[in-house]
Coordinates of C-alpha atoms in Angstrom, one line a residue:
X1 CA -12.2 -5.9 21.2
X2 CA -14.6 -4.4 18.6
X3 CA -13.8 -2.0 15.9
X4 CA -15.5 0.9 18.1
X5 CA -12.5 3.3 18.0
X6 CA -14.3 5.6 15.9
X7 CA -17.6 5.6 18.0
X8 CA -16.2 6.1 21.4
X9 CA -13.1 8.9 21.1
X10 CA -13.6 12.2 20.5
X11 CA -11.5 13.3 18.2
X12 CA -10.8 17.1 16.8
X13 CA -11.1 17.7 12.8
X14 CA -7.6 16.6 11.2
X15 CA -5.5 18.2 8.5
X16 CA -4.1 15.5 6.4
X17 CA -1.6 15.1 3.9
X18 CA -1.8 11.9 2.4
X19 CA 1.5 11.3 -0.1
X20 CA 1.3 8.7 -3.0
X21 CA -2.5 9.4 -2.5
X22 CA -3.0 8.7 -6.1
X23 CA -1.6 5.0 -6.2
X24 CA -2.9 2.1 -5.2
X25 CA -3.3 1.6 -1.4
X26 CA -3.4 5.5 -1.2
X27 CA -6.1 6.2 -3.5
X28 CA -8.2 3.3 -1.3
X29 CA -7.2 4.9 2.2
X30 CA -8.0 8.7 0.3
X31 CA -11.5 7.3 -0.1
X32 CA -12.0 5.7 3.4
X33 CA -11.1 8.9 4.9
X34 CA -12.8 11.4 3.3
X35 CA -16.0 9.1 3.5
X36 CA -15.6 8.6 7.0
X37 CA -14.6 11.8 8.0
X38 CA -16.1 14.7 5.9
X39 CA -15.0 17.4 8.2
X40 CA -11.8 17.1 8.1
X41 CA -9.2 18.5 5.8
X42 CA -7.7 16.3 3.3
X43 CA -4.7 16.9 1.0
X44 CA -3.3 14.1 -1.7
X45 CA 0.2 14.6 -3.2
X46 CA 1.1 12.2 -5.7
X47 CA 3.8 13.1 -8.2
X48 CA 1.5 10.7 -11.1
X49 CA 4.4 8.5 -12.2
X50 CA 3.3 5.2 -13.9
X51 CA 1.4 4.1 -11.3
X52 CA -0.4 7.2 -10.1
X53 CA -3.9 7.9 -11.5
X54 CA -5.4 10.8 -10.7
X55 CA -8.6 8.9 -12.1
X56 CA -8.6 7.1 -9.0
X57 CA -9.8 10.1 -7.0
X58 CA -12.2 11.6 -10.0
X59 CA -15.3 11.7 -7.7
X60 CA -13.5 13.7 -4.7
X61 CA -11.9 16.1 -7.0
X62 CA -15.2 18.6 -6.2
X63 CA -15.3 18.4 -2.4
X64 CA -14.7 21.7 -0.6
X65 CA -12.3 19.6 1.9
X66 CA -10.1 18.2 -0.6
X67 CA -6.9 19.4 -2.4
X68 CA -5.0 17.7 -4.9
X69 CA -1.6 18.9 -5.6
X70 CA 0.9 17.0 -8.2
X71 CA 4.0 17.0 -6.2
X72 CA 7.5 15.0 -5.5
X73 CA 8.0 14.3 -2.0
X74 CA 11.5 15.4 -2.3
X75 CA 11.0 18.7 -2.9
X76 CA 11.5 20.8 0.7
X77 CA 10.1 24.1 -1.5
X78 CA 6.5 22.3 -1.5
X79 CA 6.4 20.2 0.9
X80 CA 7.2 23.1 3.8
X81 CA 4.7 25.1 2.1
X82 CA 2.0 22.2 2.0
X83 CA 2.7 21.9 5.5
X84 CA 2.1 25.9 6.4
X85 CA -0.3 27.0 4.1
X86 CA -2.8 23.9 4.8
X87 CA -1.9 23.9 8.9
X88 CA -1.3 19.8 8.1
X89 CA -1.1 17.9 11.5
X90 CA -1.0 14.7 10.3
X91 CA 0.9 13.0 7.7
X92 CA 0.0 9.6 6.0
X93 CA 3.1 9.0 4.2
X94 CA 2.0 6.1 1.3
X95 CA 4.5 7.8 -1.4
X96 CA 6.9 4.9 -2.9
X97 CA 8.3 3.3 -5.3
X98 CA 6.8 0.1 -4.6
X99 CA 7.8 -2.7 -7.2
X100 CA 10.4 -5.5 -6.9
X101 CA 10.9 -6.3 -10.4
X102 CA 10.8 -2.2 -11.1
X103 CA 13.7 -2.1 -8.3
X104 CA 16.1 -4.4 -9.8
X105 CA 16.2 -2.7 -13.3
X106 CA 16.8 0.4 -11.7
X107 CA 17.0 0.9 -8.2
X108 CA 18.1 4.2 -8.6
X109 CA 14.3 5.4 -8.1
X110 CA 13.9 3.5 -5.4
X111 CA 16.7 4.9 -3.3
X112 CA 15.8 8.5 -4.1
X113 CA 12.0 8.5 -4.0
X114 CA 12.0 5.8 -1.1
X115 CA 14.5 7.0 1.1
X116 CA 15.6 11.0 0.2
X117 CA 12.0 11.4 -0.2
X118 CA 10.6 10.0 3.1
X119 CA 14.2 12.0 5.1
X120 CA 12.3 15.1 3.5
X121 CA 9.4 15.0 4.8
X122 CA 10.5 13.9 8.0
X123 CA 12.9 16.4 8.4
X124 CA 9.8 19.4 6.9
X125 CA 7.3 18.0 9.2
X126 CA 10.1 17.9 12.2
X127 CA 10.3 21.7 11.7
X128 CA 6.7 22.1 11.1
X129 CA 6.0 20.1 14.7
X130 CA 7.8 22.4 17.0
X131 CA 5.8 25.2 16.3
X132 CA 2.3 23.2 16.9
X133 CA 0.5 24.4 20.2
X134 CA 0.6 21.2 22.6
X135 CA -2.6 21.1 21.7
X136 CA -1.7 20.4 18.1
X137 CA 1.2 18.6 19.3
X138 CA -1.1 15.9 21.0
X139 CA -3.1 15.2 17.9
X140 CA 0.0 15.7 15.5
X141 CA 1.4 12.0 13.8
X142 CA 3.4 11.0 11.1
X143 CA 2.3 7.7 9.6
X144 CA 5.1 5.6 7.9
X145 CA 3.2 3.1 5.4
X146 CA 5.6 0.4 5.1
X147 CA 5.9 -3.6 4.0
X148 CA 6.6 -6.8 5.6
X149 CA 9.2 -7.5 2.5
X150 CA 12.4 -5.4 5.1
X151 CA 12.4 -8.5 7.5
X152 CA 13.3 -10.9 4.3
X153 CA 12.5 -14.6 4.0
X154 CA 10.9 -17.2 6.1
X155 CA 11.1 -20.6 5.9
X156 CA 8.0 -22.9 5.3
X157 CA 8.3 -24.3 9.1
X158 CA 9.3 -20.5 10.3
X159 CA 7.0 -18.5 12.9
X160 CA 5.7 -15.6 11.1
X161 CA 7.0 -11.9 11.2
X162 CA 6.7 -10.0 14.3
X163 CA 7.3 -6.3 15.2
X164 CA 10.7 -7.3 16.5
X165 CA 12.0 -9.9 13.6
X166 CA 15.1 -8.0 12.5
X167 CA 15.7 -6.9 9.2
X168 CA 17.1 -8.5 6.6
X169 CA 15.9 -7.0 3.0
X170 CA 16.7 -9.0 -0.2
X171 CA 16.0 -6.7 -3.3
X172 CA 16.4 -3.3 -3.5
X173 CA 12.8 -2.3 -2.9
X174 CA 12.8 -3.7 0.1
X175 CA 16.2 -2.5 1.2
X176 CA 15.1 0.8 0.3
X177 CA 11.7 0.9 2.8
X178 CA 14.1 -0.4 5.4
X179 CA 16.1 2.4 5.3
X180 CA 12.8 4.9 5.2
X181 CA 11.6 2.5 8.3
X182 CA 14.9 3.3 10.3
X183 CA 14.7 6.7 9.5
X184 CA 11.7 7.1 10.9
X185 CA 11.6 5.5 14.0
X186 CA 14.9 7.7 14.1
X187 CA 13.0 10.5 14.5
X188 CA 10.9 9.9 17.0
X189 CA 13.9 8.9 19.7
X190 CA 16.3 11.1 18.6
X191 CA 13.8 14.5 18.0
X192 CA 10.2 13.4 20.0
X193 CA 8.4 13.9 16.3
X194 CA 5.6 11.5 16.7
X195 CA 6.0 8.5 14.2
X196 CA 4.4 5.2 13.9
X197 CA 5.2 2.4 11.6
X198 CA 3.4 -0.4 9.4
X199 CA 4.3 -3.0 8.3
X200 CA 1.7 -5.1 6.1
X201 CA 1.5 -8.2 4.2
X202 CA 0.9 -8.2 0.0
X203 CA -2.3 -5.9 -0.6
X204 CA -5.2 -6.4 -3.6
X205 CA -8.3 -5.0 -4.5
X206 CA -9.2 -2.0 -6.4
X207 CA -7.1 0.7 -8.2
X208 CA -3.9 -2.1 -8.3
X209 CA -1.8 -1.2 -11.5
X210 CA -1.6 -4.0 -13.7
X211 CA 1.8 -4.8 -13.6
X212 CA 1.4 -6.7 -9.7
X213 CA 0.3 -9.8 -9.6
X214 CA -3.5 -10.2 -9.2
X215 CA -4.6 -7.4 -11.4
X216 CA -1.6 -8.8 -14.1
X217 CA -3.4 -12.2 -13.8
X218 CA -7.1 -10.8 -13.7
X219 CA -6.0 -8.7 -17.2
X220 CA -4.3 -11.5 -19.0
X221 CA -7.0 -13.9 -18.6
X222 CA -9.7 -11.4 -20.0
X223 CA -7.0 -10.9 -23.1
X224 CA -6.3 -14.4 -23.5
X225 CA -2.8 -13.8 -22.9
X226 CA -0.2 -16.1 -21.1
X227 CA -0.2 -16.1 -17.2
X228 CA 3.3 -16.0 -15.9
X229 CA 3.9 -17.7 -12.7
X230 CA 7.7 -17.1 -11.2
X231 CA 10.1 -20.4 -10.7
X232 CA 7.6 -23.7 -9.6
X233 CA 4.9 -20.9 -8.1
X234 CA 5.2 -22.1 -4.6
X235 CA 6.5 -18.7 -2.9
X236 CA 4.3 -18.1 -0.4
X237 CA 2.5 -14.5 0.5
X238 CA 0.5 -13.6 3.3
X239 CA -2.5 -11.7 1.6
X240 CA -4.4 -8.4 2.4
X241 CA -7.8 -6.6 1.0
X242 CA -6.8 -3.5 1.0
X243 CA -9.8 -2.1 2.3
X244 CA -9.1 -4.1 5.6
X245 CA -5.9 -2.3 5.2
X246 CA -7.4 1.1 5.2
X247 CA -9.4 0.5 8.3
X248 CA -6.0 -1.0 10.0
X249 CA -4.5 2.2 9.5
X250 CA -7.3 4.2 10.6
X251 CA -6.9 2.5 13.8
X252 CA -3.2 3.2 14.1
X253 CA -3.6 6.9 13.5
X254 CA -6.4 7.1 16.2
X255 CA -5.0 4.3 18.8
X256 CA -2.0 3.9 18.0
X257 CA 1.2 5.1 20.1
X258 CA 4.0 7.0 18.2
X259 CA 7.0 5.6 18.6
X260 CA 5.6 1.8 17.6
X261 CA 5.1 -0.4 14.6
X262 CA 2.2 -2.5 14.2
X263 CA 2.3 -5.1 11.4
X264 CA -0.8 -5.2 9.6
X265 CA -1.8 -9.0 7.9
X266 CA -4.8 -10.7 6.4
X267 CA -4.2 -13.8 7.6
X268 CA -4.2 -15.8 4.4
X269 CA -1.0 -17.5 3.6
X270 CA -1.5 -18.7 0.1
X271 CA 1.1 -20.4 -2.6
X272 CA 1.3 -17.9 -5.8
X273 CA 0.2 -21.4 -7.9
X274 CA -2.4 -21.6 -5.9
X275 CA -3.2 -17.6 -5.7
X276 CA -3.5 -18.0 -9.8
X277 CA -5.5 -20.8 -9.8
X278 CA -7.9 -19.1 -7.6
X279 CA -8.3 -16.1 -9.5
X280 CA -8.8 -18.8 -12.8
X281 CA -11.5 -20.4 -11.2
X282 CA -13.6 -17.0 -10.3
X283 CA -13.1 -15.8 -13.8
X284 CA -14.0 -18.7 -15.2
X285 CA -17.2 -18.5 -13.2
X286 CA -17.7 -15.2 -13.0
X287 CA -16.9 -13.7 -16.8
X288 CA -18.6 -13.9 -20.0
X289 CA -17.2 -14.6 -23.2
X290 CA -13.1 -15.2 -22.4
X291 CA -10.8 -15.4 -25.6
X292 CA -9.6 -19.0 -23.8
X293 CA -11.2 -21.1 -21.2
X294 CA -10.5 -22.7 -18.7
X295 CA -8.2 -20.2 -17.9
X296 CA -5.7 -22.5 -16.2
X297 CA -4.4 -23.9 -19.6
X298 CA -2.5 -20.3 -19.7
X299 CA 0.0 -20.4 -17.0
X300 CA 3.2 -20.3 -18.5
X301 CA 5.8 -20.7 -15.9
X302 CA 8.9 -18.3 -16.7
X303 CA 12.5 -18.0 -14.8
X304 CA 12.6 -16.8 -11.4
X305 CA 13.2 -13.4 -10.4
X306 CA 16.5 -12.3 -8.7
X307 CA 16.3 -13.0 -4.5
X308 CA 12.8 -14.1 -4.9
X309 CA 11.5 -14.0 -1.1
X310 CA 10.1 -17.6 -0.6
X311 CA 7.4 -17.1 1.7
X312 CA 6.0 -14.0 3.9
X313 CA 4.4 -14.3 6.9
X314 CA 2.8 -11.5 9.1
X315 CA 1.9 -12.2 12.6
X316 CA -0.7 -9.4 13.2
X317 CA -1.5 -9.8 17.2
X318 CA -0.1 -6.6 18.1
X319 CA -2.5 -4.6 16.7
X320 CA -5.5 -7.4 17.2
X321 CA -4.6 -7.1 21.2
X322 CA -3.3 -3.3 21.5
X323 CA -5.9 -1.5 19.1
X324 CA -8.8 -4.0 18.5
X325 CA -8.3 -4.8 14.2
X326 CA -9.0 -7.9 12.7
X327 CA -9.4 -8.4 9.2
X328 CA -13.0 -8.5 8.0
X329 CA -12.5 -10.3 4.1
X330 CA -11.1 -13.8 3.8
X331 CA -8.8 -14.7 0.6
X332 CA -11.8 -16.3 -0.8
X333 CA -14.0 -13.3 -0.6
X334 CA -11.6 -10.5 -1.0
X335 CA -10.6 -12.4 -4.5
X336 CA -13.6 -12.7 -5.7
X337 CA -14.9 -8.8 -5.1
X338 CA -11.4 -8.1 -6.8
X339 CA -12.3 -9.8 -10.0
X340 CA -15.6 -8.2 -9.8
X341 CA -14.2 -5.0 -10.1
X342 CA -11.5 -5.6 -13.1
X343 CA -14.5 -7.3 -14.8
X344 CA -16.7 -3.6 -14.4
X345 CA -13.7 -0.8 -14.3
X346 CA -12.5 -2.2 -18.0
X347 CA -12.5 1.9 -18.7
X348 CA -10.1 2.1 -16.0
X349 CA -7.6 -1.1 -16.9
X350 CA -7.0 -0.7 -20.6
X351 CA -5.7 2.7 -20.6
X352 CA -3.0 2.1 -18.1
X353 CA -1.4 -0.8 -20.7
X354 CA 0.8 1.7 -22.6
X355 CA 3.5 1.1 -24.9
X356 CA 5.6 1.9 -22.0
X357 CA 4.0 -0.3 -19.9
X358 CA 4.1 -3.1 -22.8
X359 CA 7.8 -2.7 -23.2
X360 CA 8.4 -3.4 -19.3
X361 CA 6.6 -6.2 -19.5
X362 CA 8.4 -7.8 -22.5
X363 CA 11.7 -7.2 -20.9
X364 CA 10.6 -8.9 -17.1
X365 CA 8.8 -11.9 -18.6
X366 CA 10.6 -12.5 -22.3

């Protein structure tokens, strides 16, 4: 089945709120909406902690159909007044705190931003819902953006993760989107509100704060600093362009059938050893004047982290057979555009390695 979703529904103007629109995957899926659907209403709230950049969305800021409001998702004041004042009928809720090695120095975050938050605004858009027409009602959804990381650890000889694996989380990041996952599918059996789930694999591409692994690697190499690589580097990650992301989630929200999950994955299963020597290879190719080269001589491989998931595995069939995705960008492809763009968005990368971002960094990989 083609990607014709967007051809050959008809589809009224949306309202959107799109939470954590600022981050990473948000500020990607901000983009892909609002350049494939100009008419409709988009509004990004993203409370701009580390790893929000409001720089990310610097070209939208002037469109008449776009809002930005800096916002936490646990305030019921704002978010119930987002919800009236704008008329939003569908949420796309990307808002989290989002990194392992953040969760287990202080998962406190995690359990209030991750959990609390999403309860909020479940519980606001619940009471927002019952007063749509059933016209509304029909088009209404609440997207829950979540990560293949609750159903825990497979085995190298393991089938991959499925819709139905159960859960088994292993850090506190990961327990934490559970318990927003639970919640939500709560809400649609116990009250009707129309959720759907995702589940996807690791994501990379533009906008990713330097702390995660690619850009981390991408960034070191161009400073001629030390790559660190966890253990022996031979966890295992299922890996996603995140613009084949956005277009997975497009589908959902128009194709998709609240109530369900669909995991999303890019099909490419790749050690982290290998992943860095990858991402070596292109910028040894691909950038001019490097403090060291080859790059490779600068892994440095460092002490495990806590529960390190070995390998992650997303078996993405569902949504190939229900809805007609595929991802478009193999490993190989997606890696090398990613590169690309740390080499050209310098501007963007350098300011984001504060001394609070340099202090983190000492204390994870000293």
């Amino acid at each position: 089945m083609a990607d014709n979703w967007k051809e050959d529904r008809m589809r009224s103007p949306r309202r959107i709120l799109i939470t954590g629109g600022a981050g990473f995957i948000g500020s990607n899926f901000v983009h892909h909406w609002c350049s494939n659907y100009p008419n409709d209403r988009v509004i990004v709230l993203d409370a701009l902690t580390y790893a929000g950049n409001r720089q990310n969305l610097t070209n939208l800021e002037n469109q008449n159909n776009f809002r930005f409001v800096q916002g936490d998702i646990c305030d019921r004041t704002l978010i119930d007044n987002l919800l009236q004042t704008e008329n939003i009928d569908t949420i796309a809720h990307f808002a989290a705190e989002s990194h392992v090695d953040r969760s287990i120095l202080g998962p406190a975050a995690f359990v209030q931003t991750n959990i609390v938050g999403t309860f909020t605004l479940l519980e606001a858009f619940r009471q927002h819902w019952y007063n749509f027409t059933p016209i509304q009602q029909q088009q209404g959804l609440f997207l829950h953006v979540s990560t293949d990381e609750v159903y825990g650890s497979l085995n190298p000889e393991d089938p991959a993760f499925t819709e139905t694996t159960p859960y088994s989380p292993n850090s506190p990041y990961s327990a934490s989107k559970a318990s927003s996952d639970h919640f939500a599918r709560a809400y649609f059996h116990t009250y009707g509100v129309p959720t759907i789930i995702t589940n996807c694999s690791n994501n990379y591409g533009p906008y990713h704060f330097p702390e995660k692994l690619i850009p981390l690697m991408c960034i070191n190499m161009l400073l001629g600093k030390q790559l660190p690589v966890y253990g022996d580097g031979q966890n295992v990650r299922d890996w996603l362009y995140v613009i084949d992301h956005c277009r997975a989630l497009d589908c959902v929200i128009h194709r998709g059938k609240p109530g369900e999950t669909y995991n999303i994955g890019g099909n490419n299963e790749v050690k982290n050893l290998d992943l860095v020597r990858m991402l070596c290879k292109l910028m040894d190719e691909l950038a001019d004047n490097l403090p060291i080269t080859p790059c490779e001589q600068l892994i440095n491989f460092v002490k495990d982290r806590p529960g390190h998931d070995r390998r992650y595995a997303i078996d993405a069939n569902k949504i190939k057979n229900e809805l007609g995705w595929t991802p478009s960008v193999t490993v190989e492809q997606g890696l090398k555009r990613t590169v690309e763009w740390y080499l050209t968005h310098r501007h963007w990368w350098e300011p984001l390695l504060s001394e609070e971002y340099q202090a983190y960094y000492r204390k994870v990989y000293a």
